[in-house]
Every structure is written in C-alpha cells, then in structure tokens.
Coordinates of C-alpha atoms in Angstrom, one line a residue:
X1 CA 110.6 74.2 97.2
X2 CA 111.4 72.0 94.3
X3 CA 108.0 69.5 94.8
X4 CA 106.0 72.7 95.6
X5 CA 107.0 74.4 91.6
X6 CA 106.7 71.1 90.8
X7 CA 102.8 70.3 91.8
X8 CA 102.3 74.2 90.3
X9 CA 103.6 73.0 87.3
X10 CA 100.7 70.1 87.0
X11 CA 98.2 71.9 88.2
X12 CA 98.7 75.1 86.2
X13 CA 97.5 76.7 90.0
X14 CA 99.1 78.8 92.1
X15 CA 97.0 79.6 95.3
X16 CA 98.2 83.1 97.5
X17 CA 99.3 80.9 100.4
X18 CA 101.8 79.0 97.1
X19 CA 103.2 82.0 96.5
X20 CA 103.8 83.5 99.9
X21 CA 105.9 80.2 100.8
X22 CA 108.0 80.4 97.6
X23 CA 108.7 84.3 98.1
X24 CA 110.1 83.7 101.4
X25 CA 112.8 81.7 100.0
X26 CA 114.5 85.0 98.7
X27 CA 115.0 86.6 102.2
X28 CA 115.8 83.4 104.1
X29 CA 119.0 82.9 101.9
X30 CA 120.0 86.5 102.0
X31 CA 119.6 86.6 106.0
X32 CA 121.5 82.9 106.3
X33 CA 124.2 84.4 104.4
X34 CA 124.4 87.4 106.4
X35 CA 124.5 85.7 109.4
X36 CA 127.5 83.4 108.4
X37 CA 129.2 86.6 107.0
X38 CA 128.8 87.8 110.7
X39 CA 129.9 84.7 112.3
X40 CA 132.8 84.6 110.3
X41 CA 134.0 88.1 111.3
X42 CA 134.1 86.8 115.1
X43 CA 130.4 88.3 116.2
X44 CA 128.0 86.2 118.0
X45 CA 124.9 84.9 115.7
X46 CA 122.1 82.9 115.3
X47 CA 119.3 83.3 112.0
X48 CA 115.7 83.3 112.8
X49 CA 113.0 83.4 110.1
X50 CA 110.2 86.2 111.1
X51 CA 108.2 83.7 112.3
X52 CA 110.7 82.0 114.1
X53 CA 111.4 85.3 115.6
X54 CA 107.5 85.2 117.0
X55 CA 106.0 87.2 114.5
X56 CA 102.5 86.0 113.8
X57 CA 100.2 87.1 111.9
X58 CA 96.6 86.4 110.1
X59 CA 96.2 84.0 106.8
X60 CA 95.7 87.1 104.6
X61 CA 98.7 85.6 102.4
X62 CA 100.3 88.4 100.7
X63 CA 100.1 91.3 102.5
X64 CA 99.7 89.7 105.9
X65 CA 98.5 91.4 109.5
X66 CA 100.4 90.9 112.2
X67 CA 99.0 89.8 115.6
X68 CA 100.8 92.4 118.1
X69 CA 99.9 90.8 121.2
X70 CA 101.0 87.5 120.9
X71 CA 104.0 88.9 118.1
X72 CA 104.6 91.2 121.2
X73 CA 105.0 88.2 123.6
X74 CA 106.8 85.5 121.4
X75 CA 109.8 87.6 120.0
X76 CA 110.3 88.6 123.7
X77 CA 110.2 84.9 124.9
X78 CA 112.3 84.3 122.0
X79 CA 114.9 87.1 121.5
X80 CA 115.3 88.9 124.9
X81 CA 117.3 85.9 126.2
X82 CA 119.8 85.5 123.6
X83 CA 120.3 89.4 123.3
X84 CA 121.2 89.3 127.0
X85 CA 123.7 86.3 126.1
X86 CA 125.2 89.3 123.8
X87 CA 124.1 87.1 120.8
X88 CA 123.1 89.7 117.5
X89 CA 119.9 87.9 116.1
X90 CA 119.7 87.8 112.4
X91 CA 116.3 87.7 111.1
X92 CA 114.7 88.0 107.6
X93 CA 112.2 90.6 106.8
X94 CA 109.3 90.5 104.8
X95 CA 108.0 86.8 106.7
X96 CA 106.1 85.9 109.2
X97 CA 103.9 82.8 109.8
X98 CA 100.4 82.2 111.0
X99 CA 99.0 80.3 114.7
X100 CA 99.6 77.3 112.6
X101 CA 102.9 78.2 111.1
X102 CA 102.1 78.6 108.0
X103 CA 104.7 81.3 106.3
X104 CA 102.9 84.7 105.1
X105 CA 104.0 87.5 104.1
X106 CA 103.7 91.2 105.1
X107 CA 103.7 92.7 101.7
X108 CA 105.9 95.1 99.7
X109 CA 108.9 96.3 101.8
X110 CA 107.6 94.4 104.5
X111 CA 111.0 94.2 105.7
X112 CA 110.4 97.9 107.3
X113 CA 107.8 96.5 109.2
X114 CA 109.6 93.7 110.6
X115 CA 112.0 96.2 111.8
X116 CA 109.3 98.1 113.7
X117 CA 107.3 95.0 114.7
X118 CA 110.6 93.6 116.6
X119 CA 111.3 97.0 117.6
X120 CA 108.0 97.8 119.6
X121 CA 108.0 94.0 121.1
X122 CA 111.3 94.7 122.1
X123 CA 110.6 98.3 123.5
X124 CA 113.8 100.1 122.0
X125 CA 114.7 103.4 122.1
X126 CA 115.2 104.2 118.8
X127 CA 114.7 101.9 115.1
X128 CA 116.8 102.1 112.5
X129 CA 115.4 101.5 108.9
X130 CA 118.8 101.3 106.0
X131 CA 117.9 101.8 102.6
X132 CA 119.6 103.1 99.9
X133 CA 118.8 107.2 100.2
X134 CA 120.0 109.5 102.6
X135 CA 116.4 109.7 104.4
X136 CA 112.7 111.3 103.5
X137 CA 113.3 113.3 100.4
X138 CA 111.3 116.5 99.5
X139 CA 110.5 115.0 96.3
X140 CA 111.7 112.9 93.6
X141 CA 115.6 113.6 93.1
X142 CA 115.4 111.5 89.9
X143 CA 112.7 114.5 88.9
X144 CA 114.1 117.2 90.8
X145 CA 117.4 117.6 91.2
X146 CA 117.3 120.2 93.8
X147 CA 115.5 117.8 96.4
X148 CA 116.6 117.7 99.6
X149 CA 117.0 115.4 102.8
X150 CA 114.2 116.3 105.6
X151 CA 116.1 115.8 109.1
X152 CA 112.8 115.2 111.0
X153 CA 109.1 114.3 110.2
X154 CA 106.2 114.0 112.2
X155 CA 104.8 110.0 112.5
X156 CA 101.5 111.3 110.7
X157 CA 103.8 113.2 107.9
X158 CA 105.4 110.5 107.2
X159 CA 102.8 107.7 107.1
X160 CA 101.2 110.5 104.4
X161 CA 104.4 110.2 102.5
X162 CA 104.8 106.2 103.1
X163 CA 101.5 106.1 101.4
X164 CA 102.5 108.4 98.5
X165 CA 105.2 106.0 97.4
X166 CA 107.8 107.4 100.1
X167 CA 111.5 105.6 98.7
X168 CA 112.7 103.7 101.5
X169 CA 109.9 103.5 103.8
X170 CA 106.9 101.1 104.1
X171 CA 103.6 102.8 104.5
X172 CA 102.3 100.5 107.4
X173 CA 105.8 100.2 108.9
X174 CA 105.3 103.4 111.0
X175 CA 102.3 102.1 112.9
X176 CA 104.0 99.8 115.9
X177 CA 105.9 102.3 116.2
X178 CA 103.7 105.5 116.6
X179 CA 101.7 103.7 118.9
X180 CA 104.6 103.0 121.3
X181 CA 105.9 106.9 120.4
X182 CA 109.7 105.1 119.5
X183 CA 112.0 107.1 117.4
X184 CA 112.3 105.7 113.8
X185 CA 115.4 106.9 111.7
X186 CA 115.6 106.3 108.0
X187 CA 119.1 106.4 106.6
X188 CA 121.9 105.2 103.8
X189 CA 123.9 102.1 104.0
X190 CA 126.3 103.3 101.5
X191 CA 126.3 106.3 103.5
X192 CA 126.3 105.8 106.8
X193 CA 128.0 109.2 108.3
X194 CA 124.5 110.5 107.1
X195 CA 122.2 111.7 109.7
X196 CA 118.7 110.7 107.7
X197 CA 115.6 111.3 108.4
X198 CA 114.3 110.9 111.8
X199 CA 110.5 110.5 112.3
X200 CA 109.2 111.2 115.7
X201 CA 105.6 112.6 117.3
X202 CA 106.3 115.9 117.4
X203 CA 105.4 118.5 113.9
X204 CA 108.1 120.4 113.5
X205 CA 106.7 123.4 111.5
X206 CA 108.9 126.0 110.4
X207 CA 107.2 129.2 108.6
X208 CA 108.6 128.6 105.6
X209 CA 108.1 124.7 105.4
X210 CA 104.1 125.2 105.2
X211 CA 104.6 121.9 102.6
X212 CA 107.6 119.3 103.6
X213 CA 107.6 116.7 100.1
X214 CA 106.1 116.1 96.9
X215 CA 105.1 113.2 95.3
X216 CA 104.0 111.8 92.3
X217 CA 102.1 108.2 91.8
X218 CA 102.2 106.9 88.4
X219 CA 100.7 104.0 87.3
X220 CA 97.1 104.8 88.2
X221 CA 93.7 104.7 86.5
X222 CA 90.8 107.4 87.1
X223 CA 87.2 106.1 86.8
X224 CA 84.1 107.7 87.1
X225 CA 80.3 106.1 87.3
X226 CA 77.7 108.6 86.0
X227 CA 74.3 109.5 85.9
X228 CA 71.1 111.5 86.8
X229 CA 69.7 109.1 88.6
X230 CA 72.3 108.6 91.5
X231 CA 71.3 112.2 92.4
X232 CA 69.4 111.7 96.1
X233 CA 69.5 107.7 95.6
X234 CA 71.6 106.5 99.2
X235 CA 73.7 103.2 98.8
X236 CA 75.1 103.9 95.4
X237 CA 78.6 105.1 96.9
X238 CA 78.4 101.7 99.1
X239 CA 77.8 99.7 96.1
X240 CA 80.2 100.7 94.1
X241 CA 82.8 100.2 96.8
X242 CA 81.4 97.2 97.7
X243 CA 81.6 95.9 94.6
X244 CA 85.6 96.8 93.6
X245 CA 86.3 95.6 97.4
X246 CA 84.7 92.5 96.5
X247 CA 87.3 92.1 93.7
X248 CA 90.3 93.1 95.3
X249 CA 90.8 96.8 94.0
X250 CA 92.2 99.5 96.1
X251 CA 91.5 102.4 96.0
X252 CA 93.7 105.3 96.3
X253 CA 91.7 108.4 96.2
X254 CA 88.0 109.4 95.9
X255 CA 86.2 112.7 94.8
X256 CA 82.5 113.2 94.4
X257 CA 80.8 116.8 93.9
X258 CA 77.6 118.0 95.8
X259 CA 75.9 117.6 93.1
X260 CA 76.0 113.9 93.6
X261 CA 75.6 112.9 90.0
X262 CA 79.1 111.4 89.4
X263 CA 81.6 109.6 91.6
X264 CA 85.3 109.3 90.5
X265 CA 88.0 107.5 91.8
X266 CA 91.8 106.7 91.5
X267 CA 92.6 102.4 91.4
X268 CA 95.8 101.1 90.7
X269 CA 96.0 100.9 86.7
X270 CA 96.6 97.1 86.5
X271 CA 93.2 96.6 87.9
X272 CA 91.4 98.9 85.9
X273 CA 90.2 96.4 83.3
X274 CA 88.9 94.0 86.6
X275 CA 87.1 97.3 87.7
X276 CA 85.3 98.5 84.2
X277 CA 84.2 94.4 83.9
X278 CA 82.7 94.1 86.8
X279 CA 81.1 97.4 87.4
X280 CA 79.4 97.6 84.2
X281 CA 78.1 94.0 84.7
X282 CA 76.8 95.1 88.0
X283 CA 75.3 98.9 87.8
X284 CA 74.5 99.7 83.8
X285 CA 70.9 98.9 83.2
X286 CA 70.1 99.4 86.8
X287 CA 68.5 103.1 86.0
X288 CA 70.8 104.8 88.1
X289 CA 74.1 104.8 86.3
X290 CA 74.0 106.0 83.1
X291 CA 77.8 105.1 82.2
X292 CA 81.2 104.4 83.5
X293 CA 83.9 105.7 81.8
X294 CA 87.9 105.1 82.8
X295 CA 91.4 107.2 82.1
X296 CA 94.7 105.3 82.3
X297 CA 97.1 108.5 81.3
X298 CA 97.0 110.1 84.5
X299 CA 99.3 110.1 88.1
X300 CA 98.4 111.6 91.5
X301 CA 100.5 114.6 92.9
X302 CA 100.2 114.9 96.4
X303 CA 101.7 117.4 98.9
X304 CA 102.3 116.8 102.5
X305 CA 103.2 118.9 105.1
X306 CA 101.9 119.5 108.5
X307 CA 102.3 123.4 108.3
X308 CA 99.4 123.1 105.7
X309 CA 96.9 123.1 108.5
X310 CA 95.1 126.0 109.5
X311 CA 97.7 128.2 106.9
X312 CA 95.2 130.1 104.4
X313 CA 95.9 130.2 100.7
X314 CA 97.8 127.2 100.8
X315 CA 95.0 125.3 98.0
X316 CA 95.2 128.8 96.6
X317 CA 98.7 128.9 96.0
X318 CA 99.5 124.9 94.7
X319 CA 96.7 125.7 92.4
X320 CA 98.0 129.3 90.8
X321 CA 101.5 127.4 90.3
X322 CA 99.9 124.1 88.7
X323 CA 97.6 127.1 86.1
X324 CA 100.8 129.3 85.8
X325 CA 102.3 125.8 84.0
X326 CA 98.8 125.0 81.9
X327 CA 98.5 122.0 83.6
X328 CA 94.9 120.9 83.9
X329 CA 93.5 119.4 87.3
X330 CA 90.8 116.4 86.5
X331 CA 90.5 115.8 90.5
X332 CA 90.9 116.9 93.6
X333 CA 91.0 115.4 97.6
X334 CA 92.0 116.9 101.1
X335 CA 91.3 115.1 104.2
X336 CA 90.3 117.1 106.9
X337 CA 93.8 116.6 108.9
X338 CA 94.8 119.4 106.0
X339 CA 98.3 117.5 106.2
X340 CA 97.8 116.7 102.4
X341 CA 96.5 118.0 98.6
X342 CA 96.1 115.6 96.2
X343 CA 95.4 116.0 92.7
X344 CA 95.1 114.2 89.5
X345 CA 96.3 115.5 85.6
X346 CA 97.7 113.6 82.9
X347 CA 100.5 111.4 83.3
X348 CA 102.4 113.5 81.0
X349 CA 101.9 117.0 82.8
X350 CA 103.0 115.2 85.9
X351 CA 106.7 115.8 86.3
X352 CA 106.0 119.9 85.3

C-alpha cells in the first residue's frame, strides 16, 4: 500500500479502482485479527478476503455488483470443503474482486451484503447480520425515545426501510436473500440474548400496525426545473435524468404534477452544486426551461408499513398529524406498492 499512496502522492490522482484497493486494507486487518483471536481460543480457522472467498463482481469500483452465478459457484468450490473439515471461515466484508482480481468494493455497509452473498451461495437456513441495535427500529431512538424493536418484517418492508437509512442494515443486502426466500435476522452484539428483528416473506399485518417505522433522511437537496414550455414537450423528464445520471447523481425521490410545468426532485445535498452546474449549462436557453431553482434545508420523512395498502385514510391521517404540528409539506411520492409515504419539509420541522 505504501508505493500505491506513494504514486498518489506524485500524481495528485486518485482513480476509483486506487481507492477501492486502499479501503480494503481496513477490513483485511480487522478479519486477520479476528481470525488469530479465534485460533488462539482453540477453534479451527482460516482468513479469506471476499474475493478469495469467490465473490466476484463487475469493475464498477466503489459500489461494486456482484456476479451471482459464478460468486454462487466459487465460494461453494471454495468454502463447502473446509466447513465440512469443521473449519469456521473468516472472511472480510465489504471486498470482493473482479474476473481479473482486481479488489472492488461493494459499497457502504457492504459487509451485510457479503453476509447474504455467502449465505445464498451457501444455501443456509437462516443469516445472521450483528450490529450494534437490538434489530429494525420503529424510528429513530436518538429522536424518539419511545421507539421500539420490530420482531419480524416483510423482505419488501425492509428493503423500503434499508433504503430509508435503516441503522444496521444495507439496502441491497436483502436481495440474495429474498430471491432464495432465506431467513435474515438482524440483532445486537453487545446484546446477544436479544431476539432482533427477523425479516422473512411473509407481511405480517396487524390492525393496528397499518405503518411499522419512521424515518427521516437528512442531508438532502430539493431541486426543481421550471417552465411553460415543458408543458406537452416529451423527453424533457429523460433529459434531465439523463443528464444528472451522466454525472453521477442519485436520485432519491421524484414528484411532478399533471400540470407538467415543473419537475422536482430530492439528490443527495453534496451533489447539489454538480447538479445546478450542469443542468443550467445544459437546459436554460433552450426555450423550455425557464429556471432551476435548488433547497438544501430540507430532509425526507418516509413511512413504511405494509398494512398501508389498500387501508383508506392512511395519506389522510399522516397528513392531518404533519398540519396539526404547522409543518409545511414542499413534496410528496407513493409508489403504487402503497408500502411507503414520503415527504419533504424543512430540515428543521423534521424531527417534530
């Protein structure tokens, strides 16, 4: 690692594929050490990287996508044998490497979906993801102290949560493992007695758990592209998108009214100033957009819960309590699953 920070150093470069390889330094000392700490207590061990393990994946350094069939077939030709030996295989989250065994990375908390990636190659019963909360929460405990532990999710609930900023859960961890229908619990280190949260096909709905959690996304940007003339014009939606795609900006959330003279949309708030730049160079003067005009002071709420669909008043009801507080909505979204309302106010209305 020392000639690689060394060559960044000269070049005053670092390229993705740079960075991946010196972020996987991190897990590969904390898994070696793990391992030894095993050894040393009398178990059978041996340390694998991810991609030693046979995870492979795609060059999109960063936030990397795994190949399941051949993952699928190289961490069984790899693991199965040992595990049969009754040797416990020790291997860091978070990495992976390419055909070419190049190391990538998976993305933040990856390590969740290196647990489900090895668990669905391996065809277990049941995965076990330890983080440091009891299990899916019902909101925000640092917010609301009341929150409480949910015993069992739905895979679709909680991959609506994971994406919502879900503590102690990746939001494309749950994917491997919905398509194989395994189990997936989520529970405590420091408290292992806990039962967690277990996440499983079934929707448990109970009548009066119409909404399971609440979150709240900070650190977003609303922006909104304008004018009179996008009003019957088609490809100005695709343009846009095509546009902030092109540069790398996500986006979380999109609204646009019948009227079809505005479009707004939530990006994360770090790339709002890439967004502005590069929209205004591309659609002002064009005779469609008349301007484009950005918020930084503002967080998503979202609410989640599978008893939501096909329950009336539900929109009704989250909005009544939102007015009851003067909070004022700037934008709203519901997919047509109904298993979640988001909104956008002000960043300091957020935790009311």
């Amino acid at each position: 690692m020392g000639r690689v920070l060394a060559s960044i150093s000269y070049l005053k470069e670092v390229t993705p594929r740079s960075q991946d390889y010196i972020a996987s330094f991190g897990e590969k000392l904390s898994s070696a050490i793990v391992c030894t700490t095993l050894k040393e207590a009398g178990l059978k061990t041996e340390w694998y990287t991810g991609g030693n393990a046979g995870i492979v994946t795609d060059d999109q350094f960063g936030n990397a996508i795994p190949l399941m069939e051949i993952t699928t077939y190289q961490v069984k030709k790899n693991l199965e044998p040992i595990i049969k030996e009754g040797v416990t295989p020790v291997i860091t989250g978070y990495i992976a490497h390419t055909q070419n065994s190049t190391t990538t990375t998976l993305g933040r908390g990856g390590s969740d979906y290196t647990a489900t990636i090895i668990g669905v190659a391996l065809d277990v019963d049941e995965i076990w993801i330890w983080t440091d909360v009891n299990g899916l929460m019902t909101a925000d405990p640092k917010i609301e102290p009341l929150a409480k532990t949910i015993p069992t999710v739905s895979y679709v609930e909680a991959m609506e949560m994971a994406y919502f900023g879900a503590k102690g859960l990746h939001p494309r961890a749950l994917e491997p493992a919905a398509n194989k229908e395994i189990y997936v619990r989520i529970k405590n280190t420091f408290n292992p007695e806990e039962e967690g949260t277990l996440i499983e096909k079934n929707q448990n709905v109970k009548s009066v758990d119409i909404a399971k959690a609440i979150a709240i996304i900070r650190d977003v940007a609303l922006v909104t592209v304008s004018g009179a003339g996008m009003v019957g014009t088609p490809g100005i939606a695709a343009k846009v998108f095509k546009i902030l795609g092109e540069n790398h900006v996500n986006i979380l959330m999109i609204s646009q009214g019948s009227s079809e003279a505005n479009i707004s949309f939530i990006i994360p708030r770090n790339r709002l100033d890439t967004a502005t730049n590069t929209l205004e160079l591309a659609l002002l003067g064009s005779g469609n957009i008349r301007g484009i005009s950005a918020e930084e002071d503002v967080c998503i709420i979202a609410i989640v819960g599978a008893g939501m669909k096909g329950t009336p008043g539900v929109a009704a009801r989250v909005f009544t309590t939102v007015a009851d507080k003067e909070v004022n909505v700037r934008m709203i979204a519901q997919g047509s699953s109904e298993l979640n309302i988001s909104f956008v106010v002000k960043e300091a209305d957020g935790v009311k």
